[in-house]
Amino acid sequence: MGASSLRRAVFLDRDGVINRMLYNPDFGLLDSPQNTDQFDLVPGAPKAIRLINEMGFVCVVVSNQPGIAKGKYTPAILESVTDKMHRLLAENGARLDGVYYCLHHPEALLEEYRVTCDCRKPRPGLILRAAADMGIDLGASFMVGDGLTDILAGKTAGCTTILLGNRKCEMCQMMDEFGIRPDVLADDIVQCAELIGSSL
Ligand SMILES: [Mg+2]
Ligand SMILES: [Zn+2]
């Protein structure tokens, strides 16, 4: 396949980018939704994804989901959460072209998922697999996330990286320790989509 026939993509992290994180009082941490009731979109997500669709990008979720490996929920629950994500977005005219999850964890409770894989971000395996499946030009694509691991995975895959967060970039000091900085900072996912549009 020649470079000209390759498509451009926007890769999106899921938790904290498309759906809200939840406060888990047991651990005093923000956590991923554990069931469909807890799954709720970030307010700007449908609009942003619609813009990404309209600009002609392939829009693909790349997300670590070790909850099955940790015994927190079942594969069927993850599937129904994914179905809800597609449905809520479709109700608002937005479309995801692919959803790639890493289900592994090096310290998984369930042995079948207990591996050091090539797809758990910060490794780039999910992005590379999606690119191979869908014919994506990674150098002309974007990786969007709210965490260090998203930026690392995107950089390793050769994408332009966009970190969602405030302009002060609370995470940038930590990133400096890893010698890494996102290419672009965006306040939220809508501004992120607009920045991608303005670069075309
Ligand atoms: Mg996240
Ligand atoms: Zn994996």
XYZ file of N, CA and C and ligand atoms in Angstrom:
602
model
N 0.852 -1.202 0.000
C 0.000 0.000 0.000
C 0.884 1.248 0.000
N 0.695 2.130 -0.962
C 1.495 3.351 -1.018
C 1.078 4.330 0.051
N 1.983 5.248 0.371
C 1.698 6.217 1.427
C 0.436 7.013 1.125
N 0.190 7.257 -0.164
C -0.948 8.095 -0.528
C -2.277 7.428 -0.221
N -2.271 6.092 -0.144
C -3.532 5.410 0.135
C -3.752 5.207 1.635
N -2.741 5.586 2.440
C -2.907 5.450 3.886
C -3.809 6.556 4.420
N -4.508 6.229 5.485
C -5.420 7.202 6.087
C -4.800 7.836 7.326
N -5.318 8.992 7.679
C -4.881 9.658 8.900
C -5.852 9.293 10.022
N -5.308 9.195 11.234
C -6.168 8.813 12.367
C -5.996 9.777 13.529
N -7.041 9.851 14.323
C -6.926 10.425 15.662
C -7.179 9.274 16.630
N -6.140 8.924 17.394
C -6.255 7.906 18.429
C -6.643 8.595 19.730
N -7.635 8.047 20.399
C -8.105 8.628 21.654
C -7.955 7.629 22.786
N -7.376 8.083 23.896
C -7.508 7.344 25.138
C -8.994 7.336 25.498
N -9.420 6.424 26.350
C -10.850 6.374 26.706
C -11.144 7.091 28.028
N -10.646 6.543 29.136
C -11.030 7.058 30.458
C -10.443 8.447 30.704
N -11.317 9.405 30.977
C -10.872 10.773 31.208
C -10.820 11.601 29.930
N -11.006 10.934 28.787
C -11.002 11.637 27.494
C -12.401 11.562 26.870
N -12.934 10.338 26.756
C -14.279 10.148 26.200
C -15.313 10.064 27.328
N -14.957 9.319 28.378
C -15.863 9.201 29.527
C -15.198 9.756 30.776
N -16.060 10.146 31.697
C -15.571 10.716 32.955
C -14.964 9.638 33.839
N -14.001 10.058 34.618
C -13.471 9.205 35.677
C -14.399 9.327 36.886
N -14.327 8.334 37.765
C -15.167 8.335 38.961
C -14.268 8.367 40.189
N -14.753 9.030 41.215
C -14.006 9.018 42.472
C -14.320 7.724 43.216
N -13.280 6.976 43.507
C -13.459 5.728 44.258
C -13.033 5.960 45.713
N -14.004 6.073 46.631
C -13.667 6.397 48.024
C -12.856 5.300 48.712
N -12.973 4.047 48.225
C -12.207 2.962 48.849
C -10.705 3.175 48.701
N -10.318 3.749 47.576
C -8.890 3.919 47.307
C -8.474 5.390 47.309
N -9.468 6.286 47.411
C -9.153 7.712 47.360
C -8.575 8.135 46.022
N -9.004 7.433 44.975
C -8.444 7.669 43.639
C -9.567 7.874 42.632
N -9.186 8.476 41.508
C -10.087 8.463 40.368
C -9.946 7.119 39.674
N -11.078 6.538 39.339
C -11.058 5.198 38.764
C -11.902 5.172 37.483
N -11.719 4.116 36.692
C -12.505 3.906 35.476
C -13.899 3.408 35.857
N -14.887 3.636 34.997
C -16.198 3.039 35.275
C -16.104 1.516 35.293
N -16.819 0.909 36.232
C -16.769 -0.540 36.412
C -18.026 -1.221 35.856
N -18.978 -0.433 35.410
C -20.211 -0.999 34.852
C -20.890 0.069 33.981
N -21.941 -0.332 33.292
C -22.573 0.605 32.352
C -23.177 1.804 33.069
N -23.717 1.598 34.274
C -24.325 2.727 35.002
C -23.306 3.804 35.304
N -22.075 3.398 35.536
C -21.031 4.371 35.872
C -20.429 5.042 34.640
N -20.812 4.552 33.453
C -20.207 5.088 32.235
C -20.992 6.295 31.740
N -20.341 7.426 31.698
C -20.983 8.672 31.288
C -19.984 9.465 30.444
N -20.460 10.042 29.354
C -19.539 10.754 28.465
C -19.033 12.055 29.084
N -17.817 12.428 28.767
C -17.335 13.790 28.973
C -18.225 14.688 28.101
N -18.713 15.821 28.636
C -19.699 16.613 27.881
C -19.293 16.965 26.440
N -18.055 17.303 26.185
C -17.660 17.717 24.833
C -17.313 16.567 23.890
N -17.323 15.336 24.399
C -16.806 14.224 23.589
C -17.576 14.002 22.285
N -18.920 14.008 22.300
C -19.612 13.777 21.021
C -19.285 14.842 19.976
N -19.281 16.094 20.402
C -18.978 17.173 19.457
C -17.570 17.012 18.880
N -16.606 16.722 19.757
C -15.216 16.587 19.310
C -15.068 15.433 18.327
N -15.687 14.296 18.648
C -15.554 13.118 17.785
C -16.281 13.351 16.455
N -17.406 14.049 16.519
C -18.100 14.414 15.283
C -17.200 15.272 14.389
N -16.524 16.252 14.981
C -15.591 17.079 14.209
C -14.495 16.220 13.585
N -13.952 15.310 14.376
C -12.882 14.419 13.889
C -13.403 13.577 12.718
N -14.628 13.066 12.843
C -15.256 12.313 11.743
C -15.385 13.191 10.496
N -15.868 14.396 10.694
C -16.137 15.289 9.558
C -14.847 15.701 8.849
N -13.747 15.756 9.602
C -12.469 16.130 8.997
C -11.850 14.964 8.225
N -12.469 13.801 8.296
C -12.024 12.667 7.499
C -10.979 11.782 8.157
N -10.772 11.986 9.444
C -9.848 11.106 10.166
C -10.549 9.818 10.555
N -9.779 8.730 10.599
C -10.224 7.521 11.270
C -10.116 7.813 12.770
N -11.154 7.494 13.525
C -11.141 7.793 14.967
C -11.136 6.472 15.745
N -10.066 6.244 16.499
C -9.838 4.944 17.122
C -9.516 5.103 18.609
N -10.201 4.332 19.437
C -9.903 4.310 20.873
C -8.778 3.318 21.145
N -7.789 3.745 21.917
C -6.717 2.846 22.376
C -6.631 2.989 23.892
N -6.949 1.910 24.614
C -7.179 2.053 26.052
C -6.725 0.835 26.837
N -6.003 1.074 27.925
C -5.685 -0.011 28.864
C -6.925 -0.289 29.704
N -7.380 -1.525 29.715
C -8.531 -1.897 30.555
C -8.186 -3.173 31.332
N -7.416 -3.038 32.400
C -7.007 -4.225 33.153
C -8.036 -4.715 34.173
N -9.261 -4.159 34.135
C -10.274 -4.510 35.141
C -10.663 -5.985 35.133
N -10.714 -6.601 33.957
C -11.029 -8.038 33.895
C -9.894 -8.817 34.539
N -8.667 -8.452 34.170
C -7.478 -9.135 34.716
C -7.419 -9.030 36.230
N -7.921 -7.914 36.758
C -7.892 -7.693 38.201
C -9.133 -8.241 38.906
N -10.029 -8.882 38.141
C -11.225 -9.469 38.728
C -12.285 -8.463 39.112
N -12.209 -7.255 38.550
C -13.179 -6.208 38.925
C -14.491 -6.336 38.156
N -14.416 -6.807 36.920
C -15.623 -7.009 36.118
C -15.350 -8.071 35.068
N -16.413 -8.470 34.376
C -16.307 -9.586 33.429
C -16.132 -9.055 32.002
N -15.683 -9.916 31.089
C -15.628 -9.505 29.681
C -16.985 -9.024 29.169
N -18.073 -9.647 29.627
C -19.414 -9.240 29.170
C -19.726 -7.817 29.617
N -19.292 -7.455 30.814
C -19.540 -6.087 31.299
C -18.734 -5.083 30.478
N -17.479 -5.407 30.189
C -16.691 -4.488 29.353
C -17.353 -4.322 27.986
N -17.873 -5.426 27.458
C -18.535 -5.360 26.154
C -19.776 -4.461 26.217
N -20.529 -4.564 27.298
C -21.732 -3.721 27.385
C -21.375 -2.261 27.629
N -20.269 -1.998 28.335
C -19.797 -0.616 28.493
C -19.392 -0.055 27.117
N -18.706 -0.872 26.332
C -18.292 -0.440 24.991
C -19.509 -0.177 24.115
N -20.509 -1.058 24.225
C -21.751 -0.851 23.468
C -22.410 0.472 23.864
N -22.412 0.763 25.167
C -23.028 2.019 25.630
C -22.270 3.224 25.071
N -20.942 3.127 25.042
C -20.129 4.223 24.486
C -20.521 4.474 23.030
N -20.576 3.412 22.241
C -20.959 3.568 20.828
C -22.361 4.169 20.708
N -23.287 3.706 21.556
C -24.679 4.156 21.463
C -24.810 5.627 21.830
N -24.176 6.032 22.948
C -24.273 7.440 23.368
C -23.665 8.361 22.321
N -22.575 7.928 21.716
C -21.949 8.754 20.677
C -22.828 8.801 19.436
N -23.364 7.649 19.032
C -24.202 7.598 17.829
C -25.437 8.471 17.979
N -25.991 8.519 19.206
C -27.163 9.381 19.453
C -26.835 10.846 19.189
N -25.557 11.170 19.228
C -25.112 12.545 19.003
C -24.341 12.694 17.691
N -24.534 11.738 16.793
C -23.964 11.849 15.455
C -22.458 11.646 15.389
N -21.882 10.998 16.389
C -20.434 10.762 16.413
C -20.144 9.269 16.280
N -18.993 8.953 15.692
C -18.692 7.554 15.363
C -17.248 7.206 15.707
N -17.057 6.075 16.355
C -15.707 5.524 16.557
C -15.497 4.428 15.525
N -14.368 4.486 14.804
C -14.113 3.501 13.748
C -13.455 2.237 14.287
N -12.913 2.326 15.486
C -12.296 1.142 16.088
C -12.097 1.359 17.572
N -12.142 0.260 18.324
C -11.865 0.308 19.761
C -10.880 -0.814 20.065
N -9.696 -0.451 20.533
C -8.653 -1.415 20.856
C -8.333 -1.317 22.341
N -8.524 -2.440 23.042
C -8.224 -2.472 24.470
C -7.034 -3.394 24.729
N -6.178 -2.991 25.664
C -5.233 -3.942 26.266
C -5.889 -4.462 27.531
N -6.045 -5.787 27.613
C -6.701 -6.413 28.774
C -5.683 -6.993 29.754
N -4.409 -6.815 29.443
C -3.366 -7.474 30.235
C -2.938 -6.640 31.436
N -2.300 -7.307 32.366
C -1.632 -6.589 33.461
C -0.534 -7.507 33.994
N 0.664 -6.936 34.239
C 1.764 -7.801 34.694
C 1.491 -8.473 36.043
N 0.602 -7.895 36.862
C 0.277 -8.521 38.161
C -1.188 -8.926 38.231
N -1.716 -9.363 37.111
C -3.134 -9.730 37.061
C -3.467 -10.836 38.054
N -4.677 -10.733 38.597
C -5.199 -11.802 39.439
C -5.452 -13.051 38.592
N -6.016 -12.849 37.418
C -6.333 -13.950 36.520
C -5.108 -14.269 35.658
N -4.677 -15.516 35.739
C -3.411 -15.902 35.135
C -3.372 -15.664 33.618
N -4.513 -15.878 32.965
C -4.515 -15.763 31.496
C -4.187 -14.348 31.013
N -4.360 -13.358 31.890
C -4.075 -11.970 31.507
C -2.756 -11.474 32.096
N -2.060 -12.356 32.846
C -0.867 -11.916 33.558
C 0.361 -12.049 32.649
N 0.556 -11.046 31.835
C 1.709 -11.037 30.931
C 2.235 -9.608 30.827
N 3.520 -9.527 30.491
C 4.084 -8.238 30.098
C 3.944 -8.183 28.591
N 2.938 -7.453 28.148
C 2.553 -7.483 26.736
C 3.189 -6.302 26.008
N 2.966 -6.250 24.713
C 3.476 -5.104 23.942
C 2.403 -4.049 23.719
N 1.222 -4.278 24.309
C 0.121 -3.363 24.003
C -0.328 -2.498 25.173
N 0.126 -2.802 26.387
C -0.251 -1.940 27.513
C 0.518 -0.628 27.397
N -0.251 0.491 27.250
C 0.431 1.783 27.192
C 1.232 1.959 28.475
N 2.437 2.473 28.481
C 3.046 3.313 27.446
C 3.598 2.598 26.221
N 3.440 1.279 26.123
C 3.916 0.633 24.899
C 2.944 0.959 23.761
N 3.435 0.923 22.526
C 2.604 1.415 21.419
C 1.795 0.340 20.696
N 1.732 -0.895 21.244
C 1.147 -2.012 20.494
C -0.273 -1.802 19.989
N -1.121 -1.153 20.795
C -2.510 -0.953 20.348
C -2.547 -0.052 19.123
N -1.734 1.008 19.163
C -1.700 1.957 18.038
C -1.152 1.257 16.801
N -0.084 0.479 16.981
C 0.537 -0.201 15.835
C -0.417 -1.221 15.225
N -1.161 -1.929 16.088
C -2.105 -2.938 15.589
C -3.234 -2.264 14.799
N -3.754 -1.175 15.356
C -4.826 -0.460 14.652
C -4.325 0.072 13.311
N -3.098 0.573 13.301
C -2.534 1.133 12.068
C -2.410 0.052 10.997
N -1.973 -1.139 11.413
C -1.844 -2.244 10.456
C -3.214 -2.689 9.963
N -4.177 -2.792 10.870
C -5.531 -3.251 10.503
C -6.219 -2.274 9.551
N -6.002 -0.981 9.785
C -6.831 0.022 9.114
C -6.066 0.852 8.095
N -4.788 0.549 7.872
C -4.029 1.271 6.862
C -3.814 2.725 7.222
N -3.214 2.958 8.380
C -3.062 4.317 8.911
C -1.611 4.784 8.798
N -1.456 6.029 8.374
C -0.148 6.698 8.322
C 0.107 7.333 9.689
N 0.940 6.678 10.507
C 1.122 7.134 11.899
C 1.766 8.513 11.972
N 2.665 8.815 11.043
C 3.340 10.110 11.059
C 2.403 11.274 10.767
N 1.235 10.967 10.187
C 0.249 12.005 9.881
C -0.936 11.923 10.840
N -0.758 11.196 11.943
C -1.859 10.942 12.874
C -1.580 11.540 14.246
N -2.620 11.568 15.076
C -2.560 12.190 16.396
C -2.908 11.170 17.479
N -2.215 11.275 18.616
C -2.600 10.519 19.810
C -3.006 11.506 20.883
N -4.239 11.342 21.383
C -4.809 12.266 22.368
C -5.030 11.527 23.683
N -4.532 12.093 24.776
C -4.750 11.448 26.069
C -4.643 12.423 27.211
N -4.971 11.931 28.405
C -4.886 12.765 29.598
C -3.796 12.280 30.541
N -2.933 11.394 30.061
C -1.903 10.848 30.936
C -0.560 10.690 30.242
N 0.451 10.538 31.071
C 1.817 10.349 30.584
C 1.933 9.136 29.664
N 1.259 8.046 30.028
C 1.400 6.817 29.241
C 0.852 7.003 27.822
N -0.185 7.835 27.693
C -0.741 8.103 26.357
C 0.280 8.828 25.480
N 0.948 9.804 26.106
C 1.912 10.607 25.361
C 3.120 9.747 24.965
N 3.564 8.912 25.898
C 4.693 8.026 25.592
C 4.346 7.066 24.454
N 3.171 6.466 24.518
C 2.760 5.514 23.472
C 2.667 6.222 22.120
N 2.084 7.407 22.117
C 1.932 8.157 20.872
C 3.263 8.541 20.268
N 4.190 8.979 21.115
C 5.526 9.358 20.633
C 6.239 8.152 20.033
N 6.191 7.030 20.751
C 6.883 5.828 20.267
C 6.307 5.371 18.929
N 4.998 5.570 18.752
C 4.355 5.170 17.498
C 4.599 6.178 16.374
N 5.155 7.343 16.711
C 5.455 8.336 15.674
C 4.329 9.310 15.389
N 3.354 9.389 16.300
C 2.217 10.307 16.123
C 2.538 11.671 16.738
N 1.779 12.681 16.331
C 1.767 13.954 17.044
C 0.932 13.745 18.303
N 1.446 14.178 19.455
C 0.772 13.881 20.723
C 0.099 15.130 21.290
N -1.096 14.931 21.815
C -1.872 16.029 22.416
C -2.300 15.609 23.816
N -1.901 16.424 24.796
C -2.283 16.168 26.188
C -3.449 17.074 26.563
N -4.508 16.464 27.086
C -5.643 17.238 27.590
C -5.382 17.593 29.040
N -5.650 18.834 29.378
C -5.447 19.253 30.758
C -5.384 20.749 30.778
N -5.046 21.301 31.914
C -5.013 22.759 31.938
C -3.671 23.262 31.418
N -3.654 24.528 31.103
C -2.476 25.100 30.459
C -1.242 25.096 31.334
N -1.459 25.027 32.627
C -0.298 24.984 33.527
C 0.453 23.660 33.370
N -0.250 22.696 32.803
C 0.349 21.373 32.590
C 0.955 20.827 33.873
N 0.068 20.457 34.785
C 0.517 19.898 36.060
C 1.369 18.643 35.853
N 1.155 18.007 34.719
C 1.882 16.760 34.474
C 3.240 16.992 33.819
N 3.472 18.229 33.367
C 4.688 18.458 32.593
C 5.958 18.284 33.414
N 5.887 18.616 34.686
C 7.075 18.426 35.520
C 7.441 16.938 35.592
N 6.396 16.122 35.771
C 6.620 14.680 35.803
C 7.153 14.192 34.452
N 6.588 14.760 33.388
C 7.026 14.342 32.057
C 8.483 14.717 31.814
N 8.892 15.865 32.336
C 10.288 16.283 32.177
C 11.231 15.244 32.770
N 10.773 14.600 33.867
C 11.612 13.572 34.479
C 11.792 12.387 33.540
N 10.833 12.179 32.665
C 10.949 11.116 31.667
C 11.535 11.638 30.359
N 11.872 12.910 30.342
C 12.422 13.511 29.127
C 11.416 13.585 28.000
N 10.172 13.825 28.338
C 9.137 13.802 27.309
C 8.147 14.949 27.515
N 7.686 15.479 26.421
C 6.678 16.543 26.456
C 5.676 16.291 25.344
N 4.391 16.549 25.610
C 3.429 16.445 24.501
C 3.740 17.507 23.455
N 3.390 17.236 22.210
C 3.599 18.224 21.146
C 2.640 19.402 21.302
N 1.439 19.118 21.801
C 0.386 20.131 21.905
C -0.323 19.941 23.243
N -0.718 21.062 23.871
C -1.571 21.017 25.064
C -2.943 21.558 24.679
N -4.000 20.906 25.124
C -5.359 21.394 24.866
C -6.127 21.404 26.179
N -7.002 22.397 26.333
C -7.785 22.507 27.569
C -8.755 21.344 27.728
N -9.345 20.943 26.612
C -10.353 19.876 26.665
C -10.451 19.240 25.279
N -11.318 18.247 25.163
C -11.355 17.465 23.924
C -11.915 18.272 22.747
N -12.804 19.229 23.023
C -13.324 20.042 21.921
C -12.224 20.943 21.372
N -11.494 21.600 22.266
C -10.388 22.444 21.793
C -9.357 21.583 21.044
N -9.147 20.390 21.535
C -8.219 19.466 20.878
C -8.645 19.209 19.433
N -9.930 18.909 19.214
C -10.420 18.647 17.855
C -10.273 19.896 16.993
N -10.518 21.049 17.572
C -10.386 22.296 16.816
C -8.923 22.554 16.436
N -8.003 22.232 17.357
C -6.573 22.397 17.048
C -6.145 21.457 15.924
N -6.649 20.222 15.957
C -6.344 19.281 14.872
C -6.864 19.853 13.552
N -8.074 20.408 13.594
C -8.666 21.000 12.383
C -7.866 22.166 11.857
N -7.341 22.978 12.766
C -6.603 24.172 12.332
C -5.235 23.817 11.760
N -4.792 22.580 11.992
C -3.483 22.164 11.468
C -3.602 21.564 10.074
N -4.823 21.422 9.574
C -4.997 20.774 8.264
C -4.677 21.716 7.113
Mg -7.001 8.409 30.639
Zn -1.698 -5.777 26.426
